[in-house]
């Protein structure tokens, strides 16, 4: 049973370009969470999605950032017109349901985005 | 709102030293509490958890006790190893389903 798969592992973009980060959750998991880890900071929640629905996007910037989790295929975090401040590690996690009291998240290895 | 506060790092210890990483929380009700570990270049892994007050979570020699009276969940290990060098995150679930993490504490163990 493969874990949470994120790709690419490293992504380099120039300012103004678009970045697309992919996350395939564990088999059977329908809940996906995206977190951002800035240098010297902790993990900040960005968005929580279920299949075809955004449940909570309270941590995602209103502009340039979007996320989707289609019925088929991976979840995508899209950053348009990237700026240097977007450079960070982006982690995806999945779970089989939202009852985290007795559940745990499974994390991917992350995508390191570097904006030149 | 709910929040988690960890002691600032980095924490540098010699091998076989005793480790404590402090974590306190603010929450509505009595949520489960978690410690996650992030080894260099990897994602987070669940280290241990406690689901109710006075529970003790343990794994790989690490322990943490859910203290309702002090709203704390400090991580301890009696004898650290070089392989324990990592970033440790305390976390609790919000009522909307997401995990709220502390800022992380970097542990460096020297031989």
mmCIF file of C-alpha atoms in Angstrom:
data_model
loop_
_atom_site.group_PDB
_atom_site.id
_atom_site.type_symbol
_atom_site.label_atom_id
_atom_site.label_comp_id
_atom_site.label_asym_id
_atom_site.label_seq_id
_atom_site.Cartn_x
_atom_site.Cartn_y
_atom_site.Cartn_z
ATOM 1 C CA UNK A 1 0.000 0.000 0.000
ATOM 2 C CA UNK A 2 1.807 3.057 -1.260
ATOM 3 C CA UNK A 3 1.905 6.049 1.012
ATOM 4 C CA UNK A 4 1.007 9.605 0.142
ATOM 5 C CA UNK A 5 2.834 10.478 -3.067
ATOM 6 C CA UNK A 6 3.832 14.008 -3.884
ATOM 7 C CA UNK A 7 5.507 15.225 -7.029
ATOM 8 C CA UNK A 8 7.664 16.785 -8.016
ATOM 9 C CA UNK A 9 10.049 16.466 -5.108
ATOM 10 C CA UNK A 10 11.760 19.713 -6.052
ATOM 11 C CA UNK A 11 10.338 22.453 -8.245
ATOM 12 C CA UNK A 12 12.191 25.515 -9.422
ATOM 13 C CA UNK A 13 10.289 28.416 -10.924
ATOM 14 C CA UNK A 14 11.125 31.952 -11.911
ATOM 15 C CA UNK A 15 9.086 34.847 -10.586
ATOM 16 C CA UNK A 16 5.824 35.163 -12.487
ATOM 17 C CA UNK A 17 5.617 31.532 -13.561
ATOM 18 C CA UNK A 18 3.032 29.020 -12.405
ATOM 19 C CA UNK A 19 3.701 26.168 -9.992
ATOM 20 C CA UNK A 20 1.583 23.003 -9.924
ATOM 21 C CA UNK A 21 2.076 20.617 -7.039
ATOM 22 C CA UNK A 22 0.518 17.162 -7.120
ATOM 23 C CA UNK A 23 -0.580 14.888 -4.319
ATOM 24 C CA UNK A 24 -1.925 11.350 -4.588
ATOM 25 C CA UNK A 25 -3.431 10.298 -1.260
ATOM 26 C CA UNK A 26 -3.144 6.865 0.212
ATOM 27 C CA UNK A 27 -5.433 4.284 -1.323
ATOM 28 C CA UNK A 28 -8.902 4.566 0.156
ATOM 29 C CA UNK A 29 -8.336 8.056 1.554
ATOM 30 C CA UNK A 30 -10.762 10.737 0.461
ATOM 31 C CA UNK A 31 -9.576 13.613 2.665
ATOM 32 C CA UNK A 32 -6.588 15.708 1.630
ATOM 33 C CA UNK A 33 -4.862 18.521 3.507
ATOM 34 C CA UNK A 34 -2.204 20.885 2.248
ATOM 35 C CA UNK A 35 0.319 22.518 4.587
ATOM 36 C CA UNK A 36 3.132 24.966 3.950
ATOM 37 C CA UNK A 37 6.395 24.999 5.872
ATOM 38 C CA UNK A 38 8.395 28.163 5.579
ATOM 39 C CA UNK A 39 12.069 28.249 6.579
ATOM 40 C CA UNK A 40 12.462 28.371 10.364
ATOM 41 C CA UNK A 41 8.695 28.178 10.836
ATOM 42 C CA UNK A 42 6.227 25.456 11.633
ATOM 43 C CA UNK A 43 3.567 23.944 9.439
ATOM 44 C CA UNK A 44 0.759 26.234 8.467
ATOM 45 C CA UNK A 45 -2.550 24.802 7.332
ATOM 46 C CA UNK A 46 -3.627 25.919 3.882
ATOM 47 C CA UNK A 47 -6.609 23.947 2.633
ATOM 48 C CA UNK A 48 -8.686 20.847 3.342
ATOM 49 C CA UNK A 49 -10.415 19.042 0.504
ATOM 50 C CA UNK A 50 -12.600 16.050 -0.011
ATOM 51 C CA UNK A 51 -13.307 14.604 -3.410
ATOM 52 C CA UNK A 52 -14.569 17.452 -5.621
ATOM 53 C CA UNK A 53 -15.147 19.739 -2.622
ATOM 54 C CA UNK A 54 -13.165 22.356 -0.749
ATOM 55 C CA UNK A 55 -14.066 21.991 2.916
ATOM 56 C CA UNK A 56 -11.828 24.596 4.521
ATOM 57 C CA UNK A 57 -9.570 27.045 2.674
ATOM 58 C CA UNK A 58 -9.087 29.440 5.554
ATOM 59 C CA UNK A 59 -5.301 29.130 5.433
ATOM 60 C CA UNK A 60 -4.869 29.719 1.747
ATOM 61 C CA UNK A 61 -4.062 33.173 0.368
ATOM 62 C CA UNK A 62 -7.018 34.613 -1.508
ATOM 63 C CA UNK A 63 -4.995 35.531 -4.557
ATOM 64 C CA UNK A 64 -2.814 33.369 -6.810
ATOM 65 C CA UNK A 65 -3.431 30.145 -4.865
ATOM 66 C CA UNK A 66 -6.006 27.499 -5.716
ATOM 67 C CA UNK A 67 -6.534 23.836 -4.930
ATOM 68 C CA UNK A 68 -8.621 21.031 -6.300
ATOM 69 C CA UNK A 69 -9.231 17.363 -5.649
ATOM 70 C CA UNK A 70 -11.112 15.948 -8.625
ATOM 71 C CA UNK A 71 -13.139 12.776 -8.678
ATOM 72 C CA UNK A 72 -10.336 11.079 -10.565
ATOM 73 C CA UNK A 73 -6.671 11.851 -10.207
ATOM 74 C CA UNK A 74 -4.469 13.612 -7.700
ATOM 75 C CA UNK A 75 -5.089 16.737 -5.704
ATOM 76 C CA UNK A 76 -3.442 19.793 -7.241
ATOM 77 C CA UNK A 77 -2.176 22.894 -5.471
ATOM 78 C CA UNK A 78 -1.692 25.647 -8.018
ATOM 79 C CA UNK A 79 0.235 28.845 -7.449
ATOM 80 C CA UNK A 80 0.019 31.446 -10.179
ATOM 81 C CA UNK A 81 2.565 34.200 -10.753
ATOM 82 C CA UNK A 82 4.900 32.903 -8.081
ATOM 83 C CA UNK A 83 6.956 35.290 -5.980
ATOM 84 C CA UNK A 84 10.078 34.648 -3.914
ATOM 85 C CA UNK A 85 8.002 34.536 -0.738
ATOM 86 C CA UNK A 86 6.254 31.423 -2.054
ATOM 87 C CA UNK A 87 9.508 29.468 -1.659
ATOM 88 C CA UNK A 88 8.727 26.805 0.916
ATOM 89 C CA UNK A 89 8.116 23.122 1.456
ATOM 90 C CA UNK A 90 4.542 22.143 0.661
ATOM 91 C CA UNK A 91 3.247 19.022 2.345
ATOM 92 C CA UNK A 92 0.173 17.028 1.554
ATOM 93 C CA UNK A 93 -1.519 14.716 4.024
ATOM 94 C CA UNK A 94 -4.436 12.361 3.686
ATOM 95 C CA UNK A 95 -6.834 10.550 5.981
ATOM 96 C CA UNK A 96 -9.698 8.129 5.579
ATOM 97 C CA UNK A 97 -12.127 10.368 7.425
ATOM 98 C CA UNK A 98 -12.258 13.633 9.267
ATOM 99 C CA UNK A 99 -12.604 12.142 12.740
ATOM 100 C CA UNK A 100 -9.085 12.990 13.773
ATOM 101 C CA UNK A 101 -9.705 12.123 17.397
ATOM 102 C CA UNK A 102 -8.894 8.515 16.683
ATOM 103 C CA UNK A 103 -7.349 8.933 13.282
ATOM 104 C CA UNK A 104 -4.051 10.145 12.074
ATOM 105 C CA UNK A 105 -2.804 11.914 9.038
ATOM 106 C CA UNK A 106 -0.376 10.316 6.634
ATOM 107 C CA UNK A 107 2.044 12.818 5.174
ATOM 108 C CA UNK A 108 3.854 12.874 1.876
ATOM 109 C CA UNK A 109 7.538 13.747 1.617
ATOM 110 C CA UNK A 110 6.721 17.219 0.377
ATOM 111 C CA UNK A 111 7.511 19.400 -2.608
ATOM 112 C CA UNK A 112 10.270 21.946 -2.141
ATOM 113 C CA UNK A 113 9.399 24.994 -4.219
ATOM 114 C CA UNK A 114 12.184 27.414 -4.994
ATOM 115 C CA UNK A 115 11.379 30.672 -6.724
ATOM 116 C CA UNK A 116 14.318 32.382 -8.392
ATOM 117 C CA UNK B 1 -9.116 29.813 18.789
ATOM 118 C CA UNK B 2 -7.305 26.561 19.359
ATOM 119 C CA UNK B 3 -3.535 26.814 19.397
ATOM 120 C CA UNK B 4 -0.346 24.970 20.281
ATOM 121 C CA UNK B 5 2.839 26.477 21.697
ATOM 122 C CA UNK B 6 6.164 24.653 21.796
ATOM 123 C CA UNK B 7 9.458 25.565 23.343
ATOM 124 C CA UNK B 8 11.813 27.198 20.935
ATOM 125 C CA UNK B 9 14.775 25.337 19.589
ATOM 126 C CA UNK B 10 17.172 24.266 18.575
ATOM 127 C CA UNK B 11 17.807 21.831 21.387
ATOM 128 C CA UNK B 12 21.300 20.365 21.345
ATOM 129 C CA UNK B 13 22.080 17.351 23.503
ATOM 130 C CA UNK B 14 24.779 14.763 23.855
ATOM 131 C CA UNK B 15 23.951 11.140 23.210
ATOM 132 C CA UNK B 16 22.228 9.426 26.181
ATOM 133 C CA UNK B 17 21.072 12.733 27.662
ATOM 134 C CA UNK B 18 17.518 13.251 28.928
ATOM 135 C CA UNK B 19 15.152 15.101 26.624
ATOM 136 C CA UNK B 20 12.168 17.292 27.379
ATOM 137 C CA UNK B 21 10.355 19.333 24.755
ATOM 138 C CA UNK B 22 7.574 21.443 26.219
ATOM 139 C CA UNK B 23 4.172 21.776 24.604
ATOM 140 C CA UNK B 24 1.142 23.635 25.898
ATOM 141 C CA UNK B 25 -2.186 24.033 24.201
ATOM 142 C CA UNK B 26 -5.344 26.090 24.167
ATOM 143 C CA UNK B 27 -8.469 24.281 23.090
ATOM 144 C CA UNK B 28 -12.200 24.061 23.456
ATOM 145 C CA UNK B 29 -13.006 20.794 25.142
ATOM 146 C CA UNK B 30 -10.521 17.964 25.445
ATOM 147 C CA UNK B 31 -9.150 17.052 22.050
ATOM 148 C CA UNK B 32 -6.670 14.292 21.311
ATOM 149 C CA UNK B 33 -3.050 15.420 21.335
ATOM 150 C CA UNK B 34 -0.271 14.313 19.012
ATOM 151 C CA UNK B 35 3.489 14.458 18.584
ATOM 152 C CA UNK B 36 4.807 14.240 15.038
ATOM 153 C CA UNK B 37 8.444 13.874 14.002
ATOM 154 C CA UNK B 38 10.076 15.078 10.801
ATOM 155 C CA UNK B 39 13.422 13.526 9.920
ATOM 156 C CA UNK B 40 15.694 15.473 7.548
ATOM 157 C CA UNK B 41 14.315 15.570 4.017
ATOM 158 C CA UNK B 42 11.143 13.695 4.894
ATOM 159 C CA UNK B 43 7.495 14.353 5.671
ATOM 160 C CA UNK B 44 5.969 14.168 9.110
ATOM 161 C CA UNK B 45 5.312 10.891 10.852
ATOM 162 C CA UNK B 46 3.088 10.317 13.829
ATOM 163 C CA UNK B 47 5.283 9.608 16.859
ATOM 164 C CA UNK B 48 2.675 9.175 19.578
ATOM 165 C CA UNK B 49 -0.745 10.314 20.662
ATOM 166 C CA UNK B 50 -3.039 10.553 23.680
ATOM 167 C CA UNK B 51 -6.791 10.676 23.380
ATOM 168 C CA UNK B 52 -7.909 11.787 26.838
ATOM 169 C CA UNK B 53 -6.698 13.418 30.031
ATOM 170 C CA UNK B 54 -4.032 11.504 31.984
ATOM 171 C CA UNK B 55 -3.356 9.213 29.040
ATOM 172 C CA UNK B 56 0.284 8.548 28.303
ATOM 173 C CA UNK B 57 1.340 8.090 24.715
ATOM 174 C CA UNK B 58 4.590 6.251 24.071
ATOM 175 C CA UNK B 59 6.651 5.043 21.141
ATOM 176 C CA UNK B 60 10.350 4.404 20.400
ATOM 177 C CA UNK B 61 11.286 5.362 23.961
ATOM 178 C CA UNK B 62 9.450 8.692 23.774
ATOM 179 C CA UNK B 63 6.598 9.473 26.159
ATOM 180 C CA UNK B 64 4.100 12.280 26.656
ATOM 181 C CA UNK B 65 1.321 12.596 29.222
ATOM 182 C CA UNK B 66 -1.888 14.500 28.574
ATOM 183 C CA UNK B 67 -2.146 16.939 31.503
ATOM 184 C CA UNK B 68 -5.524 18.640 31.611
ATOM 185 C CA UNK B 69 -4.740 20.738 34.688
ATOM 186 C CA UNK B 70 -1.679 22.338 33.108
ATOM 187 C CA UNK B 71 -2.901 22.043 29.484
ATOM 188 C CA UNK B 72 0.404 20.436 28.589
ATOM 189 C CA UNK B 73 1.710 17.492 26.592
ATOM 190 C CA UNK B 74 5.469 17.555 27.102
ATOM 191 C CA UNK B 75 7.598 15.101 25.145
ATOM 192 C CA UNK B 76 10.278 13.183 27.042
ATOM 193 C CA UNK B 77 12.907 10.557 26.375
ATOM 194 C CA UNK B 78 15.276 9.160 28.931
ATOM 195 C CA UNK B 79 18.279 8.601 26.672
ATOM 196 C CA UNK B 80 18.467 10.197 23.240
ATOM 197 C CA UNK B 81 20.404 8.825 20.294
ATOM 198 C CA UNK B 82 21.969 10.534 17.304
ATOM 199 C CA UNK B 83 19.212 9.012 15.174
ATOM 200 C CA UNK B 84 16.630 11.021 17.148
ATOM 201 C CA UNK B 85 17.889 14.225 15.543
ATOM 202 C CA UNK B 86 14.825 15.677 13.844
ATOM 203 C CA UNK B 87 12.133 18.333 14.146
ATOM 204 C CA UNK B 88 9.334 17.541 16.586
ATOM 205 C CA UNK B 89 5.835 18.982 16.282
ATOM 206 C CA UNK B 90 3.075 19.018 18.868
ATOM 207 C CA UNK B 91 -0.433 19.093 17.372
ATOM 208 C CA UNK B 92 -4.123 18.973 18.119
ATOM 209 C CA UNK B 93 -7.168 18.595 15.863
ATOM 210 C CA UNK B 94 -9.470 21.537 15.317
ATOM 211 C CA UNK B 95 -13.212 21.032 15.260
ATOM 212 C CA UNK B 96 -13.159 21.509 11.484
ATOM 213 C CA UNK B 97 -10.991 18.452 10.875
ATOM 214 C CA UNK B 98 -7.561 19.953 10.353
ATOM 215 C CA UNK B 99 -4.523 19.503 12.584
ATOM 216 C CA UNK B 100 -3.067 22.580 14.257
ATOM 217 C CA UNK B 101 0.690 22.334 14.700
ATOM 218 C CA UNK B 102 3.101 24.046 16.994
ATOM 219 C CA UNK B 103 6.062 25.793 15.440
ATOM 220 C CA UNK B 104 8.295 22.763 15.760
ATOM 221 C CA UNK B 105 11.380 22.154 17.874
ATOM 222 C CA UNK B 106 14.622 21.067 16.261
ATOM 223 C CA UNK B 107 16.579 18.463 18.199
ATOM 224 C CA UNK B 108 20.225 17.855 17.437
ATOM 225 C CA UNK B 109 21.944 14.986 19.216
ATOM 226 C CA UNK B 110 25.729 14.891 19.126
ATOM 227 C CA UNK B 111 27.777 11.710 19.575
#
